[in-house]
Amino acid sequence: MTAKSATRAPGAGTVRGARFGAQPSDLMDAINVSIDVDKRLHGEDIAASKAHCAMLVRQGIISEADGDAILGGLDTIAKEIAEGRFSFHRSLEDIHMNVESRLAELVGDAAGRLHTARSRNDQVATDLRLWLRQTLDDMDAALAGLQEVLIDKAEAHAGTVMPGFTHLQAAQPVTLGHHLLAYVEMFGRDRGRAADCRRRLNQCPLGAAALAGTSFPIDRRMTAEALGFDGPCANSLDAVSDRDFAMEFLGLAAVLAVHLSRLAEEIVLWCSDAFGFARLSDAFTTGSSIMPQKRNPDAAELVRAKTGRVIGALTTVLVAMKGLPLAYAKDMQEDKEPVFDAADTLALCIAVITGMVQDIAFATERMKAAAGEGYATATDLADWLVRVLAMPFREAHHVTGRLVRLAEQKGCGLEDLSLEEMGAVEAGITADVFDVLGVENSVKSRTSFGGTAPDTVRAAVAEARRRFVD
């Protein structure tokens, strides 16, 4: 079966040129056309075209009159797109040819001079870098906002006791403020990775042309400076074929998504009836179609699930790029959709997590009660034996284990054992041991740098504000 030729939009012949005598099939268009995805690069494409045009004029490559016409036409196109009056044609394949075709309608032959000394290869590499640069800036601002909300919550709960877990088993008491500050640190590292990525991608491919540079006397530093880049890419082959900046973005995006997912999972656990540590309002929960009593933390669950999309986006681009020789190959067209989807997904998830942290209310008494379950102060007892009785830690561990077993048999906490009962296990134990038993005494004793003691947490809150917010 022969596929029918697609209907072409005005000016479409400029995509294929005189080399081709027949139009492509509908199937070729279906797999080749990217305008449905890359039209969101319109702002970046127009900005790069304006910088390129200004450089061509200054270098005497095109006339000032043609340059003025091109710049005016590009401004008109930007306005048409902003007002929703621009018609995107799939037959023109991509954002670059859609803009160029409309520019020809507006300013005539002068439009054809804009493509001097450049290629769609260096155009798209430039546009995507510009887009990602702004995306990283927006992400950084959103993460700073999330950190500020977490810091505020941590300050409010610097002294709120909760169980700390390992293996999801009660381990040692911590403060809720300390727990929340752990995520502040994670998101701080995510911001650091984003800043590193931004710094490395901030080189301009424009002027590399198809792959080998150009014979025209262009000034690549001028266009790079006009677009806010640190400078031009040093190698024309690398400039058009490199997508490691996209892979790096997706890599840091995947790590960030995992951090968001871990916090979302904790919110799910905390809001469950089994934990009963927290409650989300109607703003971030849904009901059940059959069980009227349900309050489901669907927002948190969806953040947790959407992590898979971001990880999948990274895998998609890594696989697309892994076997490509230099320079450009059409495979690279598949980079934008996963990058856009990952960025959109992360922006939504950061906003949702920020809203949930603002919204969540904690059941502080329930958390404090749970902190004392599972003999969570056993390590405090072992540390006391080492510190006060100069007992080797392994021996202290053994003595404490015997005391835990005794408390289990009596059905009480360690702090509820009598001094006589403790003395029967270890004669050196004195009444001073009760100063470290109990969850509040436990957290107060953890005063080491980065520890969970309330005063230490308050100091950490102040430092976190200085590092991440102020």
Short mmCIF file of C-alpha atoms in Angstrom, two decimals:
data_model
loop_
_atom_site.label_atom_id
_atom_site.label_comp_id
_atom_site.label_asym_id
_atom_site.label_seq_id
_atom_site.Cartn_x
_atom_site.Cartn_y
_atom_site.Cartn_z
CA MET A 1 0.00 0.00 0.00
CA THR A 2 1.34 3.43 -0.95
CA ALA A 3 0.84 6.25 1.53
CA LYS A 4 -0.69 9.45 0.21
CA SER A 5 1.33 12.64 0.04
CA ALA A 6 0.58 15.15 2.74
CA THR A 7 -0.95 18.52 2.01
CA ARG A 8 1.79 21.13 2.32
CA ALA A 9 1.49 24.55 3.85
CA PRO A 10 2.63 27.68 1.98
CA GLY A 11 6.40 27.94 1.91
CA ALA A 12 6.84 24.26 2.79
CA GLY A 13 9.22 23.65 -0.05
CA THR A 14 11.91 25.47 1.88
CA VAL A 15 12.23 22.49 4.22
CA ARG A 16 13.24 19.94 1.56
CA GLY A 17 14.62 22.27 -1.10
CA ALA A 18 15.04 21.69 -4.82
CA ARG A 19 16.86 18.38 -4.27
CA PHE A 20 13.54 16.57 -3.88
CA GLY A 21 11.03 16.25 -6.71
CA ALA A 22 8.23 14.57 -4.78
CA GLN A 23 6.53 15.23 -1.49
CA PRO A 24 7.04 12.90 1.49
CA SER A 25 4.43 10.37 2.47
CA ASP A 26 2.07 10.89 5.37
CA LEU A 27 4.07 8.28 7.27
CA MET A 28 7.30 10.21 6.73
CA ASP A 29 5.60 13.32 8.07
CA ALA A 30 4.20 11.38 11.02
CA ILE A 31 7.63 10.24 12.18
CA ASN A 32 9.63 13.29 11.10
CA VAL A 33 7.54 16.29 12.16
CA SER A 34 8.43 17.81 15.53
CA ILE A 35 6.45 21.07 15.62
CA ASP A 36 3.88 19.66 18.03
CA VAL A 37 6.71 19.29 20.57
CA ASP A 38 9.24 21.97 19.76
CA LYS A 39 6.84 24.86 19.21
CA ARG A 40 7.31 25.66 22.89
CA LEU A 41 10.81 26.80 21.93
CA HIS A 42 9.36 29.72 19.97
CA GLY A 43 10.63 32.36 22.38
CA GLU A 44 14.14 30.94 22.42
CA ASP A 45 14.16 30.49 18.64
CA ILE A 46 13.14 34.08 18.01
CA ALA A 47 15.64 35.42 20.57
CA ALA A 48 18.47 33.43 18.94
CA SER A 49 17.41 34.58 15.48
CA LYS A 50 17.44 38.22 16.58
CA ALA A 51 20.93 37.85 18.05
CA HIS A 52 22.13 36.14 14.87
CA CYS A 53 20.58 38.84 12.68
CA ALA A 54 22.18 41.67 14.66
CA MET A 55 25.55 39.96 14.34
CA LEU A 56 25.16 39.48 10.57
CA VAL A 57 24.41 43.18 10.19
CA ARG A 58 27.35 44.32 12.30
CA GLN A 59 29.71 42.04 10.42
CA GLY A 60 28.48 43.41 7.09
CA ILE A 61 27.19 40.01 5.99
CA ILE A 62 23.67 41.33 5.40
CA SER A 63 22.50 44.91 4.91
CA GLU A 64 21.17 47.07 7.69
CA ALA A 65 17.90 47.44 5.80
CA ASP A 66 17.45 43.68 5.59
CA GLY A 67 18.41 43.38 9.24
CA ASP A 68 15.81 45.94 10.29
CA ALA A 69 13.15 44.16 8.25
CA ILE A 70 14.05 40.79 9.78
CA LEU A 71 14.06 42.12 13.33
CA GLY A 72 10.71 43.84 12.83
CA GLY A 73 9.24 40.66 11.36
CA LEU A 74 10.51 38.57 14.23
CA ASP A 75 8.92 41.00 16.71
CA THR A 76 5.63 40.64 14.83
CA ILE A 77 5.84 36.84 14.96
CA ALA A 78 6.56 36.93 18.69
CA LYS A 79 3.48 39.10 19.20
CA GLU A 80 1.32 36.83 17.05
CA ILE A 81 2.38 33.77 19.05
CA ALA A 82 1.82 35.55 22.37
CA GLU A 83 -1.68 36.58 21.27
CA GLY A 84 -2.55 33.14 19.89
CA ARG A 85 -2.79 34.36 16.29
CA PHE A 86 0.12 32.40 14.85
CA SER A 87 -0.64 29.31 12.75
CA PHE A 88 1.77 26.45 13.28
CA HIS A 89 1.95 24.16 10.23
CA ARG A 90 2.97 20.54 10.67
CA SER A 91 4.08 20.47 7.04
CA LEU A 92 6.85 22.91 8.00
CA GLU A 93 8.23 20.25 10.37
CA ASP A 94 9.64 22.31 13.22
CA ILE A 95 9.64 25.65 15.02
CA HIS A 96 12.58 26.96 12.99
CA MET A 97 10.89 26.55 9.60
CA ASN A 98 7.53 27.76 10.92
CA VAL A 99 9.13 31.00 12.03
CA GLU A 100 11.18 31.37 8.85
CA SER A 101 8.15 30.71 6.62
CA ARG A 102 6.05 33.32 8.40
CA LEU A 103 8.97 35.75 8.31
CA ALA A 104 9.09 35.35 4.50
CA GLU A 105 5.40 36.21 4.33
CA LEU A 106 6.00 39.34 6.38
CA VAL A 107 9.24 40.74 4.95
CA GLY A 108 9.81 38.96 1.64
CA ASP A 109 13.25 38.08 0.31
CA ALA A 110 15.08 39.59 3.28
CA ALA A 111 13.86 36.65 5.36
CA GLY A 112 15.98 34.28 3.30
CA ARG A 113 19.14 36.07 4.41
CA LEU A 114 18.58 35.25 8.09
CA HIS A 115 19.75 31.67 7.64
CA THR A 116 23.16 32.78 6.41
CA ALA A 117 25.98 31.14 8.42
CA ARG A 118 23.75 28.94 10.52
CA SER A 119 21.88 25.62 10.37
CA ARG A 120 18.92 24.10 12.07
CA ASN A 121 21.53 21.96 13.83
CA ASP A 122 23.06 24.86 15.74
CA GLN A 123 19.66 26.56 16.06
CA VAL A 124 18.04 23.71 17.96
CA ALA A 125 21.08 23.16 20.15
CA THR A 126 21.02 26.85 21.06
CA ASP A 127 17.26 26.95 21.64
CA LEU A 128 17.27 23.94 23.94
CA ARG A 129 20.15 25.32 25.99
CA LEU A 130 18.33 28.63 26.38
CA TRP A 131 15.14 26.84 27.41
CA LEU A 132 16.90 24.60 29.91
CA ARG A 133 18.78 27.53 31.38
CA GLN A 134 15.50 29.27 32.22
CA THR A 135 14.00 25.99 33.43
CA LEU A 136 16.90 25.50 35.83
CA ASP A 137 16.48 29.05 37.14
CA ASP A 138 12.77 28.44 37.70
CA MET A 139 13.51 25.11 39.38
CA ASP A 140 16.02 26.72 41.70
CA ALA A 141 13.47 29.35 42.76
CA ALA A 142 10.81 26.69 43.35
CA LEU A 143 13.19 24.55 45.41
CA ALA A 144 14.21 27.58 47.47
CA GLY A 145 10.52 28.12 48.22
CA LEU A 146 10.12 24.48 49.25
CA GLN A 147 13.17 24.72 51.48
CA GLU A 148 11.79 27.85 53.15
CA VAL A 149 8.50 26.09 53.93
CA LEU A 150 10.37 23.08 55.34
CA ILE A 151 12.61 25.36 57.44
CA ASP A 152 9.58 27.19 58.82
CA LYS A 153 7.99 23.88 59.74
CA ALA A 154 11.23 22.61 61.26
CA GLU A 155 11.52 25.72 63.43
CA ALA A 156 7.96 25.30 64.65
CA HIS A 157 8.69 21.68 65.56
CA ALA A 158 12.27 21.93 66.79
CA GLY A 159 11.23 20.30 70.05
CA THR A 160 8.53 17.94 68.76
CA VAL A 161 9.60 14.37 69.49
CA MET A 162 8.95 11.60 67.00
CA PRO A 163 10.38 8.15 66.37
CA GLY A 164 13.40 7.89 64.12
CA PHE A 165 13.45 4.75 62.01
CA THR A 166 15.89 2.39 60.40
CA HIS A 167 14.43 -0.49 58.35
CA LEU A 168 11.09 1.24 59.16
CA GLN A 169 11.55 -0.04 62.71
CA ALA A 170 11.69 2.33 65.67
CA ALA A 171 15.37 3.13 66.20
CA GLN A 172 15.97 6.28 68.28
CA PRO A 173 13.83 9.28 69.15
CA VAL A 174 14.43 12.36 67.02
CA THR A 175 12.72 15.71 66.68
CA LEU A 176 10.38 16.44 63.81
CA GLY A 177 12.36 19.58 63.08
CA HIS A 178 15.51 17.50 62.68
CA HIS A 179 13.68 15.12 60.35
CA LEU A 180 12.39 17.92 58.13
CA LEU A 181 15.80 19.56 57.94
CA ALA A 182 17.15 16.37 56.37
CA TYR A 183 15.02 17.14 53.31
CA VAL A 184 16.24 20.74 53.33
CA GLU A 185 19.76 19.35 52.90
CA MET A 186 18.69 16.99 50.11
CA PHE A 187 17.00 19.76 48.16
CA GLY A 188 20.02 21.97 48.78
CA ARG A 189 22.21 19.41 47.01
CA ASP A 190 19.65 19.22 44.21
CA ARG A 191 20.00 22.98 43.80
CA GLY A 192 23.76 22.57 43.70
CA ARG A 193 23.50 19.98 40.94
CA ALA A 194 21.17 22.30 39.01
CA ALA A 195 23.65 25.17 39.36
CA ASP A 196 26.48 22.94 38.12
CA CYS A 197 24.40 21.86 35.14
CA ARG A 198 23.50 25.46 34.32
CA ARG A 199 27.13 26.53 34.42
CA ARG A 200 28.23 23.76 32.07
CA LEU A 201 25.42 24.22 29.55
CA ASN A 202 25.92 27.99 29.30
CA GLN A 203 28.01 27.83 26.12
CA CYS A 204 26.53 28.98 22.82
CA PRO A 205 26.37 26.62 19.79
CA LEU A 206 25.10 29.33 17.42
CA GLY A 207 27.43 29.82 14.47
CA ALA A 208 28.66 26.24 14.48
CA ALA A 209 26.30 25.85 11.50
CA ALA A 210 25.67 22.29 10.36
CA LEU A 211 28.85 20.82 11.86
CA ALA A 212 31.99 22.45 10.43
CA GLY A 213 31.53 26.14 11.16
CA THR A 214 31.18 28.65 8.34
CA SER A 215 33.29 30.60 5.87
CA PHE A 216 31.42 33.82 6.64
CA PRO A 217 33.21 36.28 8.97
CA ILE A 218 30.80 35.84 11.85
CA ASP A 219 31.37 36.92 15.45
CA ARG A 220 30.25 34.03 17.65
CA ARG A 221 31.24 35.84 20.82
CA MET A 222 28.81 38.62 19.96
CA THR A 223 25.85 36.26 19.64
CA ALA A 224 26.89 34.36 22.75
CA GLU A 225 27.05 37.56 24.78
CA ALA A 226 23.73 38.81 23.39
CA LEU A 227 22.02 35.61 24.54
CA GLY A 228 23.61 35.62 28.00
CA PHE A 229 25.99 32.74 27.40
CA ASP A 230 29.45 32.67 28.94
CA GLY A 231 30.93 32.20 25.49
CA PRO A 232 30.65 30.14 22.29
CA CYS A 233 31.10 26.38 22.23
CA ALA A 234 34.74 25.76 21.38
CA ASN A 235 34.22 22.99 18.81
CA SER A 236 31.62 23.11 16.05
CA LEU A 237 31.20 19.32 15.92
CA ASP A 238 30.64 19.16 19.65
CA ALA A 239 28.32 22.19 19.56
CA VAL A 240 25.73 20.55 17.31
CA SER A 241 26.06 16.93 18.45
CA ASP A 242 26.37 17.40 22.22
CA ARG A 243 23.34 16.61 24.34
CA ASP A 244 25.12 15.85 27.59
CA PHE A 245 23.61 19.03 29.01
CA ALA A 246 20.16 17.47 28.47
CA MET A 247 21.31 14.18 29.97
CA GLU A 248 22.83 15.98 32.92
CA PHE A 249 19.59 17.88 33.46
CA LEU A 250 17.60 14.66 33.36
CA GLY A 251 20.09 13.01 35.72
CA LEU A 252 19.72 15.69 38.35
CA ALA A 253 15.98 15.72 37.67
CA ALA A 254 15.82 12.00 38.45
CA VAL A 255 17.67 12.47 41.74
CA LEU A 256 15.41 15.37 42.67
CA ALA A 257 12.34 13.33 41.78
CA VAL A 258 13.55 10.53 44.07
CA HIS A 259 13.93 13.03 46.92
CA LEU A 260 10.43 14.35 46.32
CA SER A 261 9.14 10.79 46.20
CA ARG A 262 10.74 9.90 49.54
CA LEU A 263 9.12 12.89 51.22
CA ALA A 264 5.81 12.03 49.55
CA GLU A 265 6.09 8.46 50.85
CA GLU A 266 6.65 9.72 54.38
CA ILE A 267 3.58 11.93 54.11
CA VAL A 268 1.58 8.88 52.97
CA LEU A 269 2.85 6.88 55.96
CA TRP A 270 2.37 9.69 58.46
CA CYS A 271 -1.23 10.24 57.33
CA SER A 272 -2.15 6.56 57.52
CA ASP A 273 -4.31 5.31 60.37
CA ALA A 274 -1.52 2.95 61.38
CA PHE A 275 0.89 5.84 62.01
CA GLY A 276 -1.54 8.64 62.79
CA PHE A 277 1.26 11.21 62.85
CA ALA A 278 -0.28 13.80 60.55
CA ARG A 279 -3.31 14.95 58.65
CA LEU A 280 -3.75 16.68 55.32
CA SER A 281 -6.74 18.92 54.74
CA ASP A 282 -9.36 18.51 52.03
CA ALA A 283 -7.14 20.61 49.75
CA PHE A 284 -4.68 17.73 49.23
CA THR A 285 -6.80 14.62 49.76
CA THR A 286 -9.57 12.80 47.95
CA GLY A 287 -12.39 10.49 48.94
CA SER A 288 -13.43 7.01 47.94
CA SER A 289 -16.21 6.15 45.51
CA ILE A 290 -17.47 3.43 47.86
CA MET A 291 -16.02 4.06 51.33
CA PRO A 292 -17.32 7.37 52.69
CA GLN A 293 -14.91 7.49 55.61
CA LYS A 294 -11.77 7.53 53.46
CA ARG A 295 -9.36 10.47 53.19
CA ASN A 296 -6.73 9.44 50.69
CA PRO A 297 -3.38 11.27 50.32
CA ASP A 298 -3.60 11.07 46.52
CA ALA A 299 -1.46 14.15 45.90
CA ALA A 300 1.46 12.55 47.72
CA GLU A 301 0.89 9.21 46.01
CA LEU A 302 0.94 10.85 42.59
CA VAL A 303 4.18 12.66 43.34
CA ARG A 304 5.61 9.29 44.30
CA ALA A 305 4.39 7.72 41.05
CA LYS A 306 5.51 10.52 38.75
CA THR A 307 9.11 9.88 39.72
CA GLY A 308 8.98 7.00 37.24
CA ARG A 309 8.27 9.40 34.40
CA VAL A 310 11.37 11.45 35.19
CA ILE A 311 13.60 8.41 35.50
CA GLY A 312 12.12 7.12 32.23
CA ALA A 313 12.92 10.42 30.52
CA LEU A 314 16.58 10.07 31.51
CA THR A 315 16.66 6.52 30.16
CA THR A 316 15.05 7.62 26.90
CA VAL A 317 17.69 10.24 26.12
CA LEU A 318 20.60 8.08 27.27
CA VAL A 319 19.48 5.28 24.95
CA ALA A 320 18.85 7.69 22.05
CA MET A 321 22.36 9.14 22.31
CA LYS A 322 24.43 6.10 23.21
CA GLY A 323 25.26 4.90 19.68
CA LEU A 324 25.48 8.14 17.72
CA PRO A 325 28.68 9.06 15.87
CA LEU A 326 29.50 12.74 15.36
CA ALA A 327 27.87 14.98 14.42
CA TYR A 328 24.12 15.55 14.24
CA ALA A 329 21.65 12.71 13.70
CA LYS A 330 17.87 12.87 13.60
CA ASP A 331 17.76 10.67 16.68
CA MET A 332 18.49 13.86 18.63
CA GLN A 333 15.03 15.13 17.79
CA GLU A 334 13.83 12.69 20.45
CA ASP A 335 15.58 14.64 23.21
CA LYS A 336 13.04 17.42 23.62
CA GLU A 337 9.86 15.56 24.50
CA PRO A 338 11.38 13.73 27.50
CA VAL A 339 13.17 16.89 28.64
CA PHE A 340 9.96 18.92 28.46
CA ASP A 341 7.92 16.20 30.18
CA ALA A 342 10.45 15.79 32.98
CA ALA A 343 10.63 19.54 33.55
CA ASP A 344 6.84 19.90 33.59
CA THR A 345 6.47 16.92 35.90
CA LEU A 346 9.04 18.25 38.34
CA ALA A 347 7.55 21.74 38.39
CA LEU A 348 4.17 20.29 39.32
CA CYS A 349 5.59 17.90 41.92
CA ILE A 350 7.66 20.61 43.63
CA ALA A 351 4.60 22.86 43.83
CA VAL A 352 2.43 20.04 45.20
CA ILE A 353 4.98 18.98 47.81
CA THR A 354 5.40 22.61 48.90
CA GLY A 355 1.64 22.94 49.27
CA MET A 356 1.38 19.73 51.29
CA VAL A 357 4.17 20.73 53.66
CA GLN A 358 2.41 24.04 54.26
CA ASP A 359 -0.91 22.28 54.74
CA ILE A 360 0.05 19.30 56.91
CA ALA A 361 -0.88 19.27 60.59
CA PHE A 362 1.05 17.01 62.95
CA ALA A 363 -0.37 14.94 65.83
CA THR A 364 2.45 15.80 68.21
CA GLU A 365 1.25 13.76 71.18
CA ARG A 366 0.80 10.66 69.05
CA MET A 367 4.30 11.13 67.62
CA LYS A 368 5.79 11.51 71.08
CA ALA A 369 4.04 8.37 72.30
CA ALA A 370 5.26 6.42 69.28
CA ALA A 371 8.81 7.65 69.90
CA GLY A 372 8.88 5.69 73.13
CA GLU A 373 7.75 2.46 71.54
CA GLY A 374 10.17 -0.29 70.62
CA TYR A 375 12.66 0.60 73.39
CA ALA A 376 13.99 3.46 71.30
CA THR A 377 16.12 4.80 74.15
CA ALA A 378 18.16 1.61 74.44
CA THR A 379 21.13 3.26 72.73
CA ASP A 380 21.00 6.09 75.28
CA LEU A 381 21.28 3.51 78.04
CA ALA A 382 24.22 1.81 76.32
CA ASP A 383 25.94 5.18 75.83
CA TRP A 384 25.43 5.98 79.53
CA LEU A 385 27.08 2.71 80.52
CA VAL A 386 30.07 3.58 78.32
CA ARG A 387 30.29 7.19 79.44
CA VAL A 388 29.70 6.77 83.18
CA LEU A 389 30.91 3.23 83.91
CA ALA A 390 33.74 3.23 81.31
CA MET A 391 32.30 0.00 79.95
CA PRO A 392 33.38 -1.15 76.48
CA PHE A 393 30.56 -0.47 74.06
CA ARG A 394 30.13 -4.12 73.08
CA GLU A 395 29.69 -5.05 76.74
CA ALA A 396 27.30 -2.11 77.22
CA HIS A 397 25.35 -3.33 74.18
CA HIS A 398 25.05 -6.77 75.81
CA VAL A 399 23.96 -5.36 79.19
CA THR A 400 21.38 -3.12 77.55
CA GLY A 401 20.02 -6.05 75.55
CA ARG A 402 19.43 -7.96 78.79
CA LEU A 403 17.62 -4.95 80.27
CA VAL A 404 15.44 -4.63 77.14
CA ARG A 405 14.53 -8.30 77.45
CA LEU A 406 13.62 -7.76 81.11
CA ALA A 407 11.42 -4.78 80.20
CA GLU A 408 9.74 -6.83 77.46
CA GLN A 409 8.97 -9.57 79.98
CA LYS A 410 7.47 -7.03 82.37
CA GLY A 411 5.61 -5.22 79.57
CA CYS A 412 7.08 -1.81 80.46
CA GLY A 413 9.54 0.75 79.18
CA LEU A 414 13.19 0.90 80.13
CA GLU A 415 12.53 4.03 82.19
CA ASP A 416 9.87 2.08 84.13
CA LEU A 417 12.31 -0.52 85.43
CA SER A 418 13.32 0.04 89.02
CA LEU A 419 16.87 0.81 90.04
CA GLU A 420 16.97 -2.51 91.89
CA GLU A 421 15.91 -4.41 88.74
CA MET A 422 18.58 -2.67 86.71
CA GLY A 423 21.16 -3.27 89.43
CA ALA A 424 20.47 -6.99 89.33
CA VAL A 425 21.69 -6.96 85.72
CA GLU A 426 24.55 -4.47 86.20
CA ALA A 427 25.53 -3.52 89.73
CA GLY A 428 27.21 -0.26 88.69
CA ILE A 429 24.02 1.39 87.46
CA THR A 430 22.95 4.38 89.57
CA ALA A 431 19.86 6.57 89.70
CA ASP A 432 21.57 9.00 87.32
CA VAL A 433 20.70 6.62 84.50
CA PHE A 434 17.12 7.91 84.55
CA ASP A 435 18.38 11.28 83.32
CA VAL A 436 18.97 9.77 79.86
CA LEU A 437 15.94 7.51 79.68
CA GLY A 438 12.66 8.74 78.24
CA VAL A 439 12.29 10.21 74.77
CA GLU A 440 12.65 13.88 75.74
CA ASN A 441 15.84 13.22 77.69
CA SER A 442 17.12 11.20 74.76
CA VAL A 443 16.69 13.92 72.14
CA LYS A 444 18.05 16.62 74.48
CA SER A 445 21.26 14.64 74.87
CA ARG A 446 22.00 14.50 71.11
CA THR A 447 23.86 17.80 71.00
CA SER A 448 26.60 16.90 68.52
CA PHE A 449 26.80 18.98 65.35
CA GLY A 450 24.01 17.90 63.04
CA GLY A 451 22.23 16.16 65.91
CA THR A 452 18.59 16.12 66.92
CA ALA A 453 18.65 18.06 70.21
CA PRO A 454 16.07 20.90 70.07
CA ASP A 455 18.64 23.64 70.64
CA THR A 456 20.89 22.11 68.00
CA VAL A 457 17.95 22.00 65.60
CA ARG A 458 17.15 25.66 66.24
CA ALA A 459 20.74 26.57 65.44
CA ALA A 460 20.55 24.42 62.30
CA VAL A 461 17.35 26.21 61.27
CA ALA A 462 19.08 29.57 61.50
CA GLU A 463 22.03 28.31 59.49
CA ALA A 464 19.76 26.73 56.88
CA ARG A 465 17.98 30.06 56.41
CA ARG A 466 21.33 31.73 55.86
CA ARG A 467 22.52 29.10 53.38
CA PHE A 468 19.38 28.53 51.37
CA VAL A 469 16.86 31.33 51.80
CA ASP A 470 18.27 34.72 52.86
#
